[in-house]
PDB file of C-alpha atoms in Angstrom:
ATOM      1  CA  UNK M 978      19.068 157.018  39.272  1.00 71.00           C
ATOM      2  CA  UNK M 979      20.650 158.635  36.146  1.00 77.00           C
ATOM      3  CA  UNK M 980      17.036 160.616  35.214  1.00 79.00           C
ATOM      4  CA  UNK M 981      17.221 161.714  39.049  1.00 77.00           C
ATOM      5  CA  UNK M 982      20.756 162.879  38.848  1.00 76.00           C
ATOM      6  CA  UNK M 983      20.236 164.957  35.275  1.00 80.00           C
ATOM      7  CA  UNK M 984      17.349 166.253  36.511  1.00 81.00           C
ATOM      8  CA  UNK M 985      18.217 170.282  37.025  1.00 81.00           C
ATOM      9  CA  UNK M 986      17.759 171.737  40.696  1.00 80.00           C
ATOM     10  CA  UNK M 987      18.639 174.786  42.511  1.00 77.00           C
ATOM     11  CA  UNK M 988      19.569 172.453  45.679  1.00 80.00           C
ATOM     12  CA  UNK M 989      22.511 169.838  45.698  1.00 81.00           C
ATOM     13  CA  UNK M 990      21.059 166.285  45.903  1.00 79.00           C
ATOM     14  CA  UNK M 991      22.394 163.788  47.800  1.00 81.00           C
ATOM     15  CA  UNK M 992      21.646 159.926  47.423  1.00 81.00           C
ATOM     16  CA  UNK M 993      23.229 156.493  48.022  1.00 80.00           C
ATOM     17  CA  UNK M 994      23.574 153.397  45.329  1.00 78.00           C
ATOM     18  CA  UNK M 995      24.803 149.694  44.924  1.00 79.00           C
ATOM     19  CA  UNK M 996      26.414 148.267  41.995  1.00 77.00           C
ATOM     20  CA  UNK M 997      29.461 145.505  42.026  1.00 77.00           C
ATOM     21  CA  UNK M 998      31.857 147.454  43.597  1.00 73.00           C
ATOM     22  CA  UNK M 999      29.221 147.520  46.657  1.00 75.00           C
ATOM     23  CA  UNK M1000      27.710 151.469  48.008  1.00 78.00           C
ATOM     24  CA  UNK M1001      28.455 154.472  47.045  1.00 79.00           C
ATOM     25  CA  UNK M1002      27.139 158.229  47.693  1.00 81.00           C
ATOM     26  CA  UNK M1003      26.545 160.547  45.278  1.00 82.00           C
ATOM     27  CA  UNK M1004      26.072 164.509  45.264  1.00 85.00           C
ATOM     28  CA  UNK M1005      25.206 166.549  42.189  1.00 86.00           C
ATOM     29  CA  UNK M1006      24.690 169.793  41.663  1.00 86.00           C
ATOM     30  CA  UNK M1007      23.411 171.954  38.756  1.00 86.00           C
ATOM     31  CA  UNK M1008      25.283 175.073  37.701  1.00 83.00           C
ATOM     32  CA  UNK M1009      22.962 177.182  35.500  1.00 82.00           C
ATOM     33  CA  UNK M1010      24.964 179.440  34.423  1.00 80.00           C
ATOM     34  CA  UNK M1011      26.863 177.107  32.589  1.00 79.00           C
ATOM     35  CA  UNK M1012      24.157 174.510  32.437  1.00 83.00           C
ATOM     36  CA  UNK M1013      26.689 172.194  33.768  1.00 85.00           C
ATOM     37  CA  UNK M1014      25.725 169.370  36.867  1.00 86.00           C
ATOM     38  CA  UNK M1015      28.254 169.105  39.505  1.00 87.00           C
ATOM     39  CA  UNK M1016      28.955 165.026  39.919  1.00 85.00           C
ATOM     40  CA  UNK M1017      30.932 163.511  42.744  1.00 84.00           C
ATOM     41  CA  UNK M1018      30.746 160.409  43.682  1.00 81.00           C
ATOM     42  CA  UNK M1019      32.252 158.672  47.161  1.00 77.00           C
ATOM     43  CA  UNK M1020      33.093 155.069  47.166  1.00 73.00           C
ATOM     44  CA  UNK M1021      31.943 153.840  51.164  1.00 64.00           C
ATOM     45  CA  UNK M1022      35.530 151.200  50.890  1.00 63.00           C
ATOM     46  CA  UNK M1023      37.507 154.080  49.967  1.00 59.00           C
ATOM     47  CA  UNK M1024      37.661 157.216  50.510  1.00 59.00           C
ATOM     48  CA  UNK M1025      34.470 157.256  53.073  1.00 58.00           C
ATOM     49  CA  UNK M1026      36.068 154.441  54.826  1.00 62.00           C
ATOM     50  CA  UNK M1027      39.127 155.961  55.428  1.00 68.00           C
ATOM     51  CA  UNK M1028      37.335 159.299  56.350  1.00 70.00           C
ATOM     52  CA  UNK M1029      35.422 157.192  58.537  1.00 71.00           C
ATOM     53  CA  UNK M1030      38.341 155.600  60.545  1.00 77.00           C
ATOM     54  CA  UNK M1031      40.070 158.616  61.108  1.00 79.00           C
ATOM     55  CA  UNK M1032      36.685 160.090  62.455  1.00 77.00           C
ATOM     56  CA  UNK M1033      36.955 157.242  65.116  1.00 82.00           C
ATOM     57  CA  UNK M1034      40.334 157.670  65.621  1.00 85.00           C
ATOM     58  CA  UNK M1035      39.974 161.227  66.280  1.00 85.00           C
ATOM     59  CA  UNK M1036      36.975 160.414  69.017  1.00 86.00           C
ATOM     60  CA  UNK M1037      38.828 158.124  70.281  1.00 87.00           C
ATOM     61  CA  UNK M1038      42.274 160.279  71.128  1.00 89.00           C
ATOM     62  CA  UNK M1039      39.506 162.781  72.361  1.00 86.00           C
ATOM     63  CA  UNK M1040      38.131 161.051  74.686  1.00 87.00           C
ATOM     64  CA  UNK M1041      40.599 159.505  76.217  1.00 88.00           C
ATOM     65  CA  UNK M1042      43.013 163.152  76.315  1.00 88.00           C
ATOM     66  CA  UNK M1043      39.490 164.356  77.947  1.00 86.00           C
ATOM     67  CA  UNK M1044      39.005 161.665  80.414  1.00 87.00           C
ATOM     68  CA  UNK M1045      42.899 162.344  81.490  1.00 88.00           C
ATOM     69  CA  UNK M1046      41.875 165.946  81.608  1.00 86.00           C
ATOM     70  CA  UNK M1047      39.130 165.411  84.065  1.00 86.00           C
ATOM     71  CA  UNK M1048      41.269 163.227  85.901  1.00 89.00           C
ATOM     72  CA  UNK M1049      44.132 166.078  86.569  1.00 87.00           C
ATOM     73  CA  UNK M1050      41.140 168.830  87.515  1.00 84.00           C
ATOM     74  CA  UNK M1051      39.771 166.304  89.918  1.00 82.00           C
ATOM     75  CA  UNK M1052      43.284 166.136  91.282  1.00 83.00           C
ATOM     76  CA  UNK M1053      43.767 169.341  91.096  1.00 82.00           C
ATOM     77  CA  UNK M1054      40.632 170.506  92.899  1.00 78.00           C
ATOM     78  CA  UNK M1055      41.194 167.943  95.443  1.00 79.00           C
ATOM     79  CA  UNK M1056      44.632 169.169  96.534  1.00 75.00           C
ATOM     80  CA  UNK M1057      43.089 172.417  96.411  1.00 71.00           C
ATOM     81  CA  UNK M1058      39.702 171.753  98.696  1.00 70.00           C
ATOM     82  CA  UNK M1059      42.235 169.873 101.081  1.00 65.00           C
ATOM     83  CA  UNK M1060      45.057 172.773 101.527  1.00 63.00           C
ATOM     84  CA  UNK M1061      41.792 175.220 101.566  1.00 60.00           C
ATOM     85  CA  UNK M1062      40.182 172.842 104.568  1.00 61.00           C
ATOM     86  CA  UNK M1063      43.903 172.597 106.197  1.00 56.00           C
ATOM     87  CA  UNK M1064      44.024 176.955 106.287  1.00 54.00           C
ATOM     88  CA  UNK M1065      40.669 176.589 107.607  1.00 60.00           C
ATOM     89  CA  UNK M1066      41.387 174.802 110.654  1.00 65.00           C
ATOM     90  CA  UNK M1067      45.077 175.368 111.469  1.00 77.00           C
ATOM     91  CA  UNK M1068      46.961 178.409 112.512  1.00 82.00           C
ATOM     92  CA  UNK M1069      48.852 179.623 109.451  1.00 83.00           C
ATOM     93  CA  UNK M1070      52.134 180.071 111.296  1.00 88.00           C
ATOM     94  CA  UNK M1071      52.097 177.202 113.683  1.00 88.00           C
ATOM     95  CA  UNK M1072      50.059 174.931 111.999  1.00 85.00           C
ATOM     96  CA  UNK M1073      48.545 174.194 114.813  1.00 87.00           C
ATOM     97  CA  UNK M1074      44.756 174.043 115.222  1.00 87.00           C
ATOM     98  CA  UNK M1075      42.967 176.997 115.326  1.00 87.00           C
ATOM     99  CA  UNK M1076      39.939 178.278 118.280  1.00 85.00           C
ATOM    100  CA  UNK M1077      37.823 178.332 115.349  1.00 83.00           C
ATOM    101  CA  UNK M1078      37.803 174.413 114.564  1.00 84.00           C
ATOM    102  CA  UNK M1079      38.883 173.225 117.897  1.00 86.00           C
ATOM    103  CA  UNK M1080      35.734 174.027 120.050  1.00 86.00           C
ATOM    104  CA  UNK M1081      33.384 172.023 118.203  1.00 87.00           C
ATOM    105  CA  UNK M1082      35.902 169.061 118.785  1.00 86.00           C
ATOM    106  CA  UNK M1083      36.023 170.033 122.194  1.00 87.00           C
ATOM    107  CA  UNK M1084      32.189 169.983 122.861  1.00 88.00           C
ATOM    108  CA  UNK M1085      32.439 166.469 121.007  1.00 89.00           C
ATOM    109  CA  UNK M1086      35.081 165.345 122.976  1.00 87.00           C
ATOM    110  CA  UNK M1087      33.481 166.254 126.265  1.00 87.00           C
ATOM    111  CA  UNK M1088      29.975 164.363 125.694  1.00 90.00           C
ATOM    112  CA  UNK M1089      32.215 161.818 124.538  1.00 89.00           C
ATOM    113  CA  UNK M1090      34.043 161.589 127.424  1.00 88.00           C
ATOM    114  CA  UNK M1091      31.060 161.597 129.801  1.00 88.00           C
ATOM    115  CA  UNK M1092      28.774 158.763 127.682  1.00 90.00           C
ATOM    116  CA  UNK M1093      32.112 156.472 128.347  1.00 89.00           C
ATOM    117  CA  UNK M1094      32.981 157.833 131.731  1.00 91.00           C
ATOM    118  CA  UNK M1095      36.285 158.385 131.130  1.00 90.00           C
ATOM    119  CA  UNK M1096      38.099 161.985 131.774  1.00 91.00           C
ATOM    120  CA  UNK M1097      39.376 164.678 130.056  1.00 91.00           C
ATOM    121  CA  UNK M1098      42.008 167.283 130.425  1.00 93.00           C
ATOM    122  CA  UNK M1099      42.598 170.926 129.753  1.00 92.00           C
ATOM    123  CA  UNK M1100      46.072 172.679 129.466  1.00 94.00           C
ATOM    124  CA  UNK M1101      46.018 176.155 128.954  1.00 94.00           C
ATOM    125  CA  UNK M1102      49.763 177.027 127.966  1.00 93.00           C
ATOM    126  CA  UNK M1103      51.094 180.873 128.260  1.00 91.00           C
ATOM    127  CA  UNK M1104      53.868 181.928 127.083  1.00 89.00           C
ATOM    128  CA  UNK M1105      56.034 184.100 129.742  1.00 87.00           C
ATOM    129  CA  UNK M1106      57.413 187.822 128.699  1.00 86.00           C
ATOM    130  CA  UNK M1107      56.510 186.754 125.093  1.00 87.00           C
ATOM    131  CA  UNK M1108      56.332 190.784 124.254  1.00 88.00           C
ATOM    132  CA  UNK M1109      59.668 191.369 125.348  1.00 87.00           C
ATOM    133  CA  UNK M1110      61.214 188.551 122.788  1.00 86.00           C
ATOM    134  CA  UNK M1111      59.496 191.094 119.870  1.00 84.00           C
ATOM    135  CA  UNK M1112      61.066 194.230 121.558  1.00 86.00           C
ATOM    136  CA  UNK M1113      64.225 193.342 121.876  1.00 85.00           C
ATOM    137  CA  UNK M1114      64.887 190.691 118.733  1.00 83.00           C
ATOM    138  CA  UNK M1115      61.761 191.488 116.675  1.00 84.00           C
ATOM    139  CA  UNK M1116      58.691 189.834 115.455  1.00 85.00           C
ATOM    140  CA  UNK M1117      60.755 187.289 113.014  1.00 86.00           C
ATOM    141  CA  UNK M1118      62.476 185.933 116.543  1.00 86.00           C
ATOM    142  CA  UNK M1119      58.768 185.916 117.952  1.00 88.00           C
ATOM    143  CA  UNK M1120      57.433 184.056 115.062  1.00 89.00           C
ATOM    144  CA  UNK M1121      60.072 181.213 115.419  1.00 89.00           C
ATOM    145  CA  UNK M1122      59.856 181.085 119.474  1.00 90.00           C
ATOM    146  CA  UNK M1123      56.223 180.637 118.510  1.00 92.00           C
ATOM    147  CA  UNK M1124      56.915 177.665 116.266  1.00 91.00           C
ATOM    148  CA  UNK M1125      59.431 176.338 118.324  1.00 91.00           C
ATOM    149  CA  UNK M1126      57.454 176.339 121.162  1.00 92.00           C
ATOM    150  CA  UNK M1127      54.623 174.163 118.659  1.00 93.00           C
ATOM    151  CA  UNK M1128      56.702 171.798 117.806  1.00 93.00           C
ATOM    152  CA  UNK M1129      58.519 170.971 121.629  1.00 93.00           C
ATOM    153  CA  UNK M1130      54.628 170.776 122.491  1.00 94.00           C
ATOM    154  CA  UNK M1131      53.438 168.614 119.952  1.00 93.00           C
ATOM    155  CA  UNK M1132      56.378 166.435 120.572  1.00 93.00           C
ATOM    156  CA  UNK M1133      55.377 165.445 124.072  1.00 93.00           C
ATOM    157  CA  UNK M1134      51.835 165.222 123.489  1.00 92.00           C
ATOM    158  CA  UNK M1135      49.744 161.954 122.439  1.00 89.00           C
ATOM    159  CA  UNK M1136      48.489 161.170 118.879  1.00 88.00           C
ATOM    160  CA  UNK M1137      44.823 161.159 120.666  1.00 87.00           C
ATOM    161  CA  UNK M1138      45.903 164.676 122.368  1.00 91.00           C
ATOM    162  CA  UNK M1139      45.432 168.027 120.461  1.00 90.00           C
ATOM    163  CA  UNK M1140      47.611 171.576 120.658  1.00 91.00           C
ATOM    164  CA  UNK M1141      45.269 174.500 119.376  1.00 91.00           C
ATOM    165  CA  UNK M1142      46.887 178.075 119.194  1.00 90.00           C
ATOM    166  CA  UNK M1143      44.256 179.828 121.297  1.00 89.00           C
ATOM    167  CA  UNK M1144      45.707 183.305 120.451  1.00 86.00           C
ATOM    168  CA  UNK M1145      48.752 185.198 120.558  1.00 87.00           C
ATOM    169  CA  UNK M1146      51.217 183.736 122.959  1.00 91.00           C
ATOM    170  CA  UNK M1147      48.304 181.422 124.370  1.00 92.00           C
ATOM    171  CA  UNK M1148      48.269 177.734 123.764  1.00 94.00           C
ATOM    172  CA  UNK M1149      45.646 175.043 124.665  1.00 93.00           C
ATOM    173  CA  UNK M1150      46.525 171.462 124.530  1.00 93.00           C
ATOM    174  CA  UNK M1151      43.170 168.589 124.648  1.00 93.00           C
ATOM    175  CA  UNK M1152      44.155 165.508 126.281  1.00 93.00           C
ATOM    176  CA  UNK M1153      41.943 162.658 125.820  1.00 91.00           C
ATOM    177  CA  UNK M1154      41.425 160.413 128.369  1.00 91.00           C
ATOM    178  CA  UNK M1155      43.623 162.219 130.897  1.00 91.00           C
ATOM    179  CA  UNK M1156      42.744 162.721 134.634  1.00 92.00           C
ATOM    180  CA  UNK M1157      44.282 165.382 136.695  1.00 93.00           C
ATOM    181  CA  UNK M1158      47.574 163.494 137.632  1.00 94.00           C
ATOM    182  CA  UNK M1159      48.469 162.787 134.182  1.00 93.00           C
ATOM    183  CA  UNK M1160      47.532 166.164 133.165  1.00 94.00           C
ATOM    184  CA  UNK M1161      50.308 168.028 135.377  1.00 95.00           C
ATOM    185  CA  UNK M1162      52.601 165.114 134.643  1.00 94.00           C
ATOM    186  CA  UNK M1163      52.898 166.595 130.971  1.00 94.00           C
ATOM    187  CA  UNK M1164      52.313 170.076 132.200  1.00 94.00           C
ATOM    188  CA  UNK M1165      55.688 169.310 134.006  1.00 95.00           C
ATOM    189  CA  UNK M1166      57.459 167.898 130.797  1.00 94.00           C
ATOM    190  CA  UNK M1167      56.035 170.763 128.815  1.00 94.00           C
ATOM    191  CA  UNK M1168      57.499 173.290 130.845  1.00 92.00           C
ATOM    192  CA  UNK M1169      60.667 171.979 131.303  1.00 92.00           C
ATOM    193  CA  UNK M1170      61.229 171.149 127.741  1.00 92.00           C
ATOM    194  CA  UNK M1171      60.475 175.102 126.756  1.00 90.00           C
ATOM    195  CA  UNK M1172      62.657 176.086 129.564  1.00 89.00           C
ATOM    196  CA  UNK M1173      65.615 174.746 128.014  1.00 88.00           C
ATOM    197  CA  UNK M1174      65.170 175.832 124.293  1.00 85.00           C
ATOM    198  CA  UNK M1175      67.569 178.206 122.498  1.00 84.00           C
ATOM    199  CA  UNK M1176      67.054 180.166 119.649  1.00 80.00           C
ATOM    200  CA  UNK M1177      69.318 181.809 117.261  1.00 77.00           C
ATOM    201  CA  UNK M1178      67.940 184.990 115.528  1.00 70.00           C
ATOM    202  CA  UNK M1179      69.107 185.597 111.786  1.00 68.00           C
ATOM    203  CA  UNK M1180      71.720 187.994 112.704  1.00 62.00           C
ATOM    204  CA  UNK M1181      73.083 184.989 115.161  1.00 59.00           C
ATOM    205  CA  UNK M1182      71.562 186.367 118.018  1.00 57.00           C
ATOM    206  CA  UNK M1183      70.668 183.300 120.584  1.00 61.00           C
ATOM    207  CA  UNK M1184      67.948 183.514 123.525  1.00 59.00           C
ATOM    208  CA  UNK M1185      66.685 181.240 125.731  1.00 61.00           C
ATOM    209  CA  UNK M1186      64.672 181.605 129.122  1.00 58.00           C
TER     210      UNK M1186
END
């Protein structure tokens, strides 16, 4: 290839050989000015070898720090899309269910119940003089009556029963498979259990019933 390589061009050629040592890659290029050719010459074992390696080594560390990548946005987005579905359906300061994705459970529930025969229950759950608790200790008292009152609820309801902040002060609680006597049997509990809870404002103010 030597009458290929001292052959004067205006590109760079490129070309590959074999001798002893095994292949090798050659680029020349010819500098008019000086009428001087440009010769380097890259032994595939050596240098090229090594260049390749590190190539490898480089996709390598790239894919895997890019497949650990994806992994944490899946994560992430996951965590995300659940806390986002959560605020969807709950009540942000009770975190109780909200009217919004309790009534198509409802409607479920109900030709559920009928297909199997079995009943249902209703309780619809008010809370007495709730307006006077924010006149006379202020909303931050009303918020925690509020999640009090959640919590002694959910307490003494099933895990197939559901509480569902209707709005306000006003509370609905689903009980599956419930007929009427077992209905005002928690109704009872319910009421009593709210009648004897006691609440101490921030400034260590208590209230009760």
């Amino acid at each position: 290839i030597s009458q290929q390589i001292l052959t004067p061009s205006e590109t760079i050629w490129i070309s590959e050989y074999s001798d002893s040592l095994g292949k090798k890659a050659i680029s020349v290029r010819y500098i008019q000015e000086f009428d001087w050719f440009l010769i380097v010459e890259k032994d595939n074992k050596g240098s090229l070898a090594n260049a390749r390696t590190s190539l490898f080594q480089n996709i390598g560390i790239g894919s895997a720090i890019a497949g650990v990548v994806s992994i944490i946005i899946y994560l992430v987005i996951k965590t995300f899309n659940k806390q986002l579905n959560f605020l969807a359906s709950s009540d942000e300061l009770t975190k109780a269910s909200n009217r919004h994705s309790f009534l198509p459970l409802l409607r479920k529930a109900i030709k559920n119940a009928a297909r199997n025969n079995f009943n249902v229950s209703l309780l619809m759950i008010d809370i007495d003089n709730f307006k006077s608790v924010n006149d006379l200790y202020g909303h931050f008292a009303g918020d925690k009556l509020l999640i009090e009152v959640v919590k002694t609820i959910e307490d003494l309801l099933r895990s197939s029963d559901l509480l569902v902040r209707w709005g306000g002060d006003e509370f609905c609680a689903y009980l599956h498979n419930a007929d009427q006597e077992i209905a005002v049997r928690i109704a009872s509990r319910i009421q009593k259990s709210i009648e004897k809870l006691v609440l101490t404002t921030k400034n260590g103010i208590s209230f009760s019933r």
